[in-house]
mmCIF file of C-alpha atoms in Angstrom:
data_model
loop_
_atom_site.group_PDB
_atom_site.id
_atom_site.type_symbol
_atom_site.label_atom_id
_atom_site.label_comp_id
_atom_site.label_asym_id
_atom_site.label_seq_id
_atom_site.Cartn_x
_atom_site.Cartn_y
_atom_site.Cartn_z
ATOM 1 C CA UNK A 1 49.536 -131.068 18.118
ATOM 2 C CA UNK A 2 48.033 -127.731 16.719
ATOM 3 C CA UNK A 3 50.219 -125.613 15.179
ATOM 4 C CA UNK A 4 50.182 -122.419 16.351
ATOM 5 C CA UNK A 5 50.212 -119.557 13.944
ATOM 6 C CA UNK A 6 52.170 -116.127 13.879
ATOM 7 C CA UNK A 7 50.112 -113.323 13.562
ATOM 8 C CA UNK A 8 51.055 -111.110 11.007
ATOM 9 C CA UNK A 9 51.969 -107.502 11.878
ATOM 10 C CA UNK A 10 50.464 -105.160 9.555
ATOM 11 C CA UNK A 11 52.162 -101.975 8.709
ATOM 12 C CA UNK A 12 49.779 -98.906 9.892
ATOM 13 C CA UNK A 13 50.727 -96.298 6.871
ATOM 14 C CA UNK A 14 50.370 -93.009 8.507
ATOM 15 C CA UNK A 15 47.927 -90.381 7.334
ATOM 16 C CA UNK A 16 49.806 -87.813 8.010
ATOM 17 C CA UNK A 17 50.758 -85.860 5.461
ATOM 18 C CA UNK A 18 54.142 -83.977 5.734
ATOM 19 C CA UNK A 19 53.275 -80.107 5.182
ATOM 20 C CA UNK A 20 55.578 -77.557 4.438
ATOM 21 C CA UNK A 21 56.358 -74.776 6.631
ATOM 22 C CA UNK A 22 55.328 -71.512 4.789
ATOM 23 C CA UNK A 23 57.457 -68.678 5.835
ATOM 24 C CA UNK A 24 56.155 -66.332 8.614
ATOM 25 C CA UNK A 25 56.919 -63.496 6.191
ATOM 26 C CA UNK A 26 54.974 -64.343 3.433
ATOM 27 C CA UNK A 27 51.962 -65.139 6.095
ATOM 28 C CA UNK A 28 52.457 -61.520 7.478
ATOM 29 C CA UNK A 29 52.329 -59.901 4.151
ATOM 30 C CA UNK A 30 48.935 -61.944 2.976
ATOM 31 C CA UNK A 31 47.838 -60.689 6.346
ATOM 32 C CA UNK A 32 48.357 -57.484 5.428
ATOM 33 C CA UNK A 33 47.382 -57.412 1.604
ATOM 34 C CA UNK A 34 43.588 -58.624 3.407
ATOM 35 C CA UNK A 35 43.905 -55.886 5.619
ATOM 36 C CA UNK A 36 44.525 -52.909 2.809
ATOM 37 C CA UNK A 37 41.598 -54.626 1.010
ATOM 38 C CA UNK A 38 38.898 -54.378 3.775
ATOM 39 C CA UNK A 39 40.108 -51.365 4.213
ATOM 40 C CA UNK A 40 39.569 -50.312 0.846
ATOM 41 C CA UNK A 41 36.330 -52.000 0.709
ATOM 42 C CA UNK A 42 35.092 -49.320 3.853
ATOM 43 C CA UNK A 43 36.234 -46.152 2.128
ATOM 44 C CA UNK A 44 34.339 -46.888 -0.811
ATOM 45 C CA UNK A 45 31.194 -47.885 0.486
ATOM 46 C CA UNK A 46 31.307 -44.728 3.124
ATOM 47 C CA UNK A 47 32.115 -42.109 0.213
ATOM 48 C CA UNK A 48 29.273 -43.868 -2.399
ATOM 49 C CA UNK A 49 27.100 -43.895 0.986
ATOM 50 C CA UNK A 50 27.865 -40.061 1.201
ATOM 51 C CA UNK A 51 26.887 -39.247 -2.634
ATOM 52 C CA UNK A 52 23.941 -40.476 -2.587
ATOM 53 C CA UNK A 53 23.034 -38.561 1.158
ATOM 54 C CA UNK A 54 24.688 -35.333 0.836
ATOM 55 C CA UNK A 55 24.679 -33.416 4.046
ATOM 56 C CA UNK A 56 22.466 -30.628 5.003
ATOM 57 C CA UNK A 57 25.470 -27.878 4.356
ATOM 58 C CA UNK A 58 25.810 -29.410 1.067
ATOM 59 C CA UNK A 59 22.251 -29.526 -0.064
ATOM 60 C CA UNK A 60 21.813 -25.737 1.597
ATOM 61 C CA UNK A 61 24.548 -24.635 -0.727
ATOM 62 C CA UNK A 62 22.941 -25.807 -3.658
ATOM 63 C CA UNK A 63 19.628 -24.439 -2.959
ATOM 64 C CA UNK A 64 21.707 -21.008 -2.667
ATOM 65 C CA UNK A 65 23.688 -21.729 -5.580
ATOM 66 C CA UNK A 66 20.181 -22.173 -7.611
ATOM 67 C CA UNK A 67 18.240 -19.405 -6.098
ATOM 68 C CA UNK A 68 21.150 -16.757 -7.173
ATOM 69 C CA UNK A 69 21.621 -18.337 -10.346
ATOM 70 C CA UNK A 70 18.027 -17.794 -10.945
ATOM 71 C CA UNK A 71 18.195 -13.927 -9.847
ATOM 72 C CA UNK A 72 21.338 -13.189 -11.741
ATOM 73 C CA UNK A 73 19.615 -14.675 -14.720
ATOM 74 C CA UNK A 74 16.530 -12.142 -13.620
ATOM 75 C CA UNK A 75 18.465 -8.946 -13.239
ATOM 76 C CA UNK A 76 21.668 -9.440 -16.099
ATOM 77 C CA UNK A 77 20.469 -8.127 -18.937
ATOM 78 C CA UNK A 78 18.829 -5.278 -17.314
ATOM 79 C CA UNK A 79 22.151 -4.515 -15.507
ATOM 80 C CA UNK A 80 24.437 -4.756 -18.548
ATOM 81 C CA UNK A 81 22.429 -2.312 -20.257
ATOM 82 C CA UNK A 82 22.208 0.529 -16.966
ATOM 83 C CA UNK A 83 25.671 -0.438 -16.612
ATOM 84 C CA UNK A 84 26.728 0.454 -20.270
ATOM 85 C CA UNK A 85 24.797 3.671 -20.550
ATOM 86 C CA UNK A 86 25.899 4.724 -16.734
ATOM 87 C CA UNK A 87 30.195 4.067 -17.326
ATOM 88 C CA UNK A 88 29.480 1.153 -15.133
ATOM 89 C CA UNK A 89 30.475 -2.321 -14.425
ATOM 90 C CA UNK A 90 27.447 -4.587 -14.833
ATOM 91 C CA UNK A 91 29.354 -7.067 -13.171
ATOM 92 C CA UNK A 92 30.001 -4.957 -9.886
ATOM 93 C CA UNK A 93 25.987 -4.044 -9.849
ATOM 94 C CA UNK A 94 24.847 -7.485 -9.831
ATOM 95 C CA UNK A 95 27.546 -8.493 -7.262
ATOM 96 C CA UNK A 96 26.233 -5.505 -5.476
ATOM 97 C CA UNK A 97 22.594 -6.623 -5.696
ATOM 98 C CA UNK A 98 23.140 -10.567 -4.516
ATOM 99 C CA UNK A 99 25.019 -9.289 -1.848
ATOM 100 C CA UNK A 100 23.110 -6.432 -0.688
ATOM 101 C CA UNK A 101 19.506 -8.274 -1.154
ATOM 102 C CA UNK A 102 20.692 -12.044 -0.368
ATOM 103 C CA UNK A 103 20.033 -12.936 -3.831
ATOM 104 C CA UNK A 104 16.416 -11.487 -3.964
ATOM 105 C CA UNK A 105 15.096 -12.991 -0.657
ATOM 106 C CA UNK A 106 15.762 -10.416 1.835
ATOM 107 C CA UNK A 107 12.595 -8.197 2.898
ATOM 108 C CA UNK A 108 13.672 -4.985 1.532
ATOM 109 C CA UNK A 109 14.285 -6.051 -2.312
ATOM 110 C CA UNK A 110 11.083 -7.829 -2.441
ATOM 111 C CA UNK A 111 7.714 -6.015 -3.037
ATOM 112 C CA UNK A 112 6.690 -3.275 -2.713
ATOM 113 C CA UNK A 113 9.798 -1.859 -2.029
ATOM 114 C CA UNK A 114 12.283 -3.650 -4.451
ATOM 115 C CA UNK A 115 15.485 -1.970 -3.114
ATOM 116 C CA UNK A 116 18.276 -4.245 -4.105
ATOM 117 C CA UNK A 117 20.853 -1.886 -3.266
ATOM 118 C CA UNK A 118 20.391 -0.980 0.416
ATOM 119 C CA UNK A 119 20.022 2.278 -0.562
ATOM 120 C CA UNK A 120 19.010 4.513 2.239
ATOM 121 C CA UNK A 121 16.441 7.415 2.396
ATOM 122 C CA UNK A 122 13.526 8.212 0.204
ATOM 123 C CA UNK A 123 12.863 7.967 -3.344
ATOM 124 C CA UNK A 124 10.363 10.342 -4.544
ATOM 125 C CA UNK A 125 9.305 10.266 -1.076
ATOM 126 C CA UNK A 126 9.079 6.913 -0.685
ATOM 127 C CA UNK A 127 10.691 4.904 1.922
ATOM 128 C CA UNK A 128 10.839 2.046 4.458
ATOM 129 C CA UNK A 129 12.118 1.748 7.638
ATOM 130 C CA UNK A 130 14.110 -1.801 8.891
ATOM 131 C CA UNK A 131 17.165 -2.826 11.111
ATOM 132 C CA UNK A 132 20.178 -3.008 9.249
ATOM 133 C CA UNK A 133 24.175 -4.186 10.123
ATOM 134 C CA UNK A 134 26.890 -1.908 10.309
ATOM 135 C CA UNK A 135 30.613 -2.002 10.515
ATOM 136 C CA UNK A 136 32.105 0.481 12.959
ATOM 137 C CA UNK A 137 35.208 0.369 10.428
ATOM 138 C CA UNK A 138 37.420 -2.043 12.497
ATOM 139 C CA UNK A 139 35.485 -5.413 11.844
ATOM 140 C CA UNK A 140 32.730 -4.967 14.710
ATOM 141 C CA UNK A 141 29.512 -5.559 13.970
ATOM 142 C CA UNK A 142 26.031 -3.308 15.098
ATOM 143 C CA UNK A 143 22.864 -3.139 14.126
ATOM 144 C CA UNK A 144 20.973 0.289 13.680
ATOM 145 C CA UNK A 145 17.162 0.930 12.764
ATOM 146 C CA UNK A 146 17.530 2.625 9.114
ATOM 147 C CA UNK A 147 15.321 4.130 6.548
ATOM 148 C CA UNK A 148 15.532 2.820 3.137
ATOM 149 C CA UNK A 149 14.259 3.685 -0.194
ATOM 150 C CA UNK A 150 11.328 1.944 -1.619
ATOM 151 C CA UNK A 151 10.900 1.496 -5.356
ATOM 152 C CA UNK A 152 7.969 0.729 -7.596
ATOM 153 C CA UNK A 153 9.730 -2.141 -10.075
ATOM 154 C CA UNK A 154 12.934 -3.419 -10.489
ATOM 155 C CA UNK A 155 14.190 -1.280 -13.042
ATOM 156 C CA UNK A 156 13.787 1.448 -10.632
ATOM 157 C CA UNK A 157 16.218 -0.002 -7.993
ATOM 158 C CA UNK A 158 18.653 -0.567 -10.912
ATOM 159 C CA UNK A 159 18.381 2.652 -12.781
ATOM 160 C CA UNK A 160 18.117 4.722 -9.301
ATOM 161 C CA UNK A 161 21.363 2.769 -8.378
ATOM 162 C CA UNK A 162 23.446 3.953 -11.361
ATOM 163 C CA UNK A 163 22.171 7.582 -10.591
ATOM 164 C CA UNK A 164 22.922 6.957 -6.794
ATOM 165 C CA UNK A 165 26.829 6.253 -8.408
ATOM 166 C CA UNK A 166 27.433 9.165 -10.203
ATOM 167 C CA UNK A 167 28.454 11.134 -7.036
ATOM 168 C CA UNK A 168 31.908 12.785 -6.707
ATOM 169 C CA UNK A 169 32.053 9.843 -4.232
ATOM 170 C CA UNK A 170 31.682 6.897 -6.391
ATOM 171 C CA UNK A 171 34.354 8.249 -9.475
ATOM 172 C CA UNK A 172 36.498 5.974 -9.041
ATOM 173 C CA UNK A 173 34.046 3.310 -9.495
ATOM 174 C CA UNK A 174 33.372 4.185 -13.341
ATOM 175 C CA UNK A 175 34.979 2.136 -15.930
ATOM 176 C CA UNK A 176 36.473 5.289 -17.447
ATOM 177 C CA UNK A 177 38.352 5.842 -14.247
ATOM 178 C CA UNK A 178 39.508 2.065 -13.670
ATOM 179 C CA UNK A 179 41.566 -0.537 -14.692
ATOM 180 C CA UNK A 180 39.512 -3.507 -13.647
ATOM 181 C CA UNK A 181 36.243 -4.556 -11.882
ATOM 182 C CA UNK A 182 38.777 -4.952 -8.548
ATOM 183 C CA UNK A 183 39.363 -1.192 -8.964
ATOM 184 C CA UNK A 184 35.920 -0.110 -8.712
ATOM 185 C CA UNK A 185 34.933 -2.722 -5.796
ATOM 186 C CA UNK A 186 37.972 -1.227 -3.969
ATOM 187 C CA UNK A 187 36.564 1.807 -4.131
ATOM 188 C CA UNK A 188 33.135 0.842 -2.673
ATOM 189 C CA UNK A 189 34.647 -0.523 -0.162
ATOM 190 C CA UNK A 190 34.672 1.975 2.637
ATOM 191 C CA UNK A 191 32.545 4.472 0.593
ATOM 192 C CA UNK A 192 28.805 2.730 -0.324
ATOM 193 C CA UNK A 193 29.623 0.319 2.462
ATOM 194 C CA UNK A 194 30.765 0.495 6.116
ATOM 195 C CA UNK A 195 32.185 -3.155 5.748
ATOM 196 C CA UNK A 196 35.610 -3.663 5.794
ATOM 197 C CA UNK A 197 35.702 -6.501 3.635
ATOM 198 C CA UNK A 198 33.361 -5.170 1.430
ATOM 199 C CA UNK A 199 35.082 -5.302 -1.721
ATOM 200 C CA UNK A 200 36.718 -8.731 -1.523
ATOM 201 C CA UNK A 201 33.319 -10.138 -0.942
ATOM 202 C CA UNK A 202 32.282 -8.985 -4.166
ATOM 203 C CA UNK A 203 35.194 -10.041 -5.856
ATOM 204 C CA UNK A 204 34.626 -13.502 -4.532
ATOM 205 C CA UNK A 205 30.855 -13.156 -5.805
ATOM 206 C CA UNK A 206 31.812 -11.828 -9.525
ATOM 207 C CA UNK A 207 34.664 -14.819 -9.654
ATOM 208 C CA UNK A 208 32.278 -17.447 -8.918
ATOM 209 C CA UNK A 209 29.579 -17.014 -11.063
ATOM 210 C CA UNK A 210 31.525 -15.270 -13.751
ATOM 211 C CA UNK A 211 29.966 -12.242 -13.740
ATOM 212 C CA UNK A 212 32.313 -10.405 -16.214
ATOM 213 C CA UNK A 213 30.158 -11.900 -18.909
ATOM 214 C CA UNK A 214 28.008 -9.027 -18.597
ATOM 215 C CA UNK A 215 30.548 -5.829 -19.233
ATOM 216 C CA UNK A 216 30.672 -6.826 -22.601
ATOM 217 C CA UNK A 217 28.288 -4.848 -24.689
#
């Protein structure tokens, strides 16, 4: 008689592997701490993306930052030495002339008429006629058709201004009658221009490229 055998039942071990439960809180702040990063990764590569392509405004602005570098480098020692012998501030003149002649590059201060002033009328019969903007004294703007006075050189412009200033109108614009370069732009203002906001405009132009350098003598 054939015995009959028991199968042995083999114990299955489980693969599982018991994990432990990791707190929603600490899940929420690692998913948050990965968020901050990415985040941090975009702002950096935007602003190193926007150095190396600066926009059109900022690249104009340097361009005009160079070109009346270049002219106040042009005209400076000329003007500090007018300004000295004329009880002037060389500063306010070469404030005067960027702002008056766009740094050099309007039509009227370039040759042949050099007039970096906006002067108007004739000089030693000499003059040029082109449309100008003026301030009907409560901030509105017009334009008029003007005649201006044409020069042969730039020392001519310069010296003719500094004679143009030594009206009865323009005392208070001498050194010997002022405190500061504020004084004498405050008394432009109103006086050798129609524009109201004439004199804080060349406050704003003698601040930024440190014009006071030149009323030393």
């Amino acid at each position: 008689m054939a015995k009959v055998r028991k199968r042995k039942k083999r114990r299955r071990v489980s693969g599982r592997r018991h994990r432990k439960n990791v707190p929603r809180s600490v899940l929420y702040g690692m998913t948050f701490l990965a968020f901050l990063a990415f985040l941090t990764l975009i702002f950096f590569a935007y602003h190193s993306q926007e150095a190396a392509n600066p926009t059109s405004a900022d690249t104009s602005q340097s361009s005009q930052d160079t070109t009346t570098i270049s002219f106040i480098q042009t005209i400076g020692e000329s003007a500090r030495q007018i300004a000295a012998q004329n009880d002037l501030y060389a500063s306010v003149m070469i404030a005067q002339a960027i702002l008056e002649s766009n740094s050099g590059q309007s039509k009227l201060s370039q040759a042949p008429n050099y007039n970096f002033f906006g002067i108007k009328g004739d000089y030693k019969g000499q003059s040029v006629t082109m449309q100008t903007w003026e301030d009907d004294g409560n901030g509105n703007s017009y334009t008029i058709d003007a005649q201006f006075r044409s020069y042969g050189s730039l020392e001519e412009s310069l010296q003719d201004y500094a004679q143009f200033l030594q009206k009865d109108l323009y005392v208070g614009v001498h050194k010997s009658r002022t405190a500061s370069y504020q004084d004498a732009t405050a008394a432009l203002t109103g006086t050798y221009a129609t524009d109201t906001s004439y004199g804080s405009k060349l406050n704003q132009l003698i601040s930024e490229y440190d014009l006071t350098i030149y009323d030393s003598w």
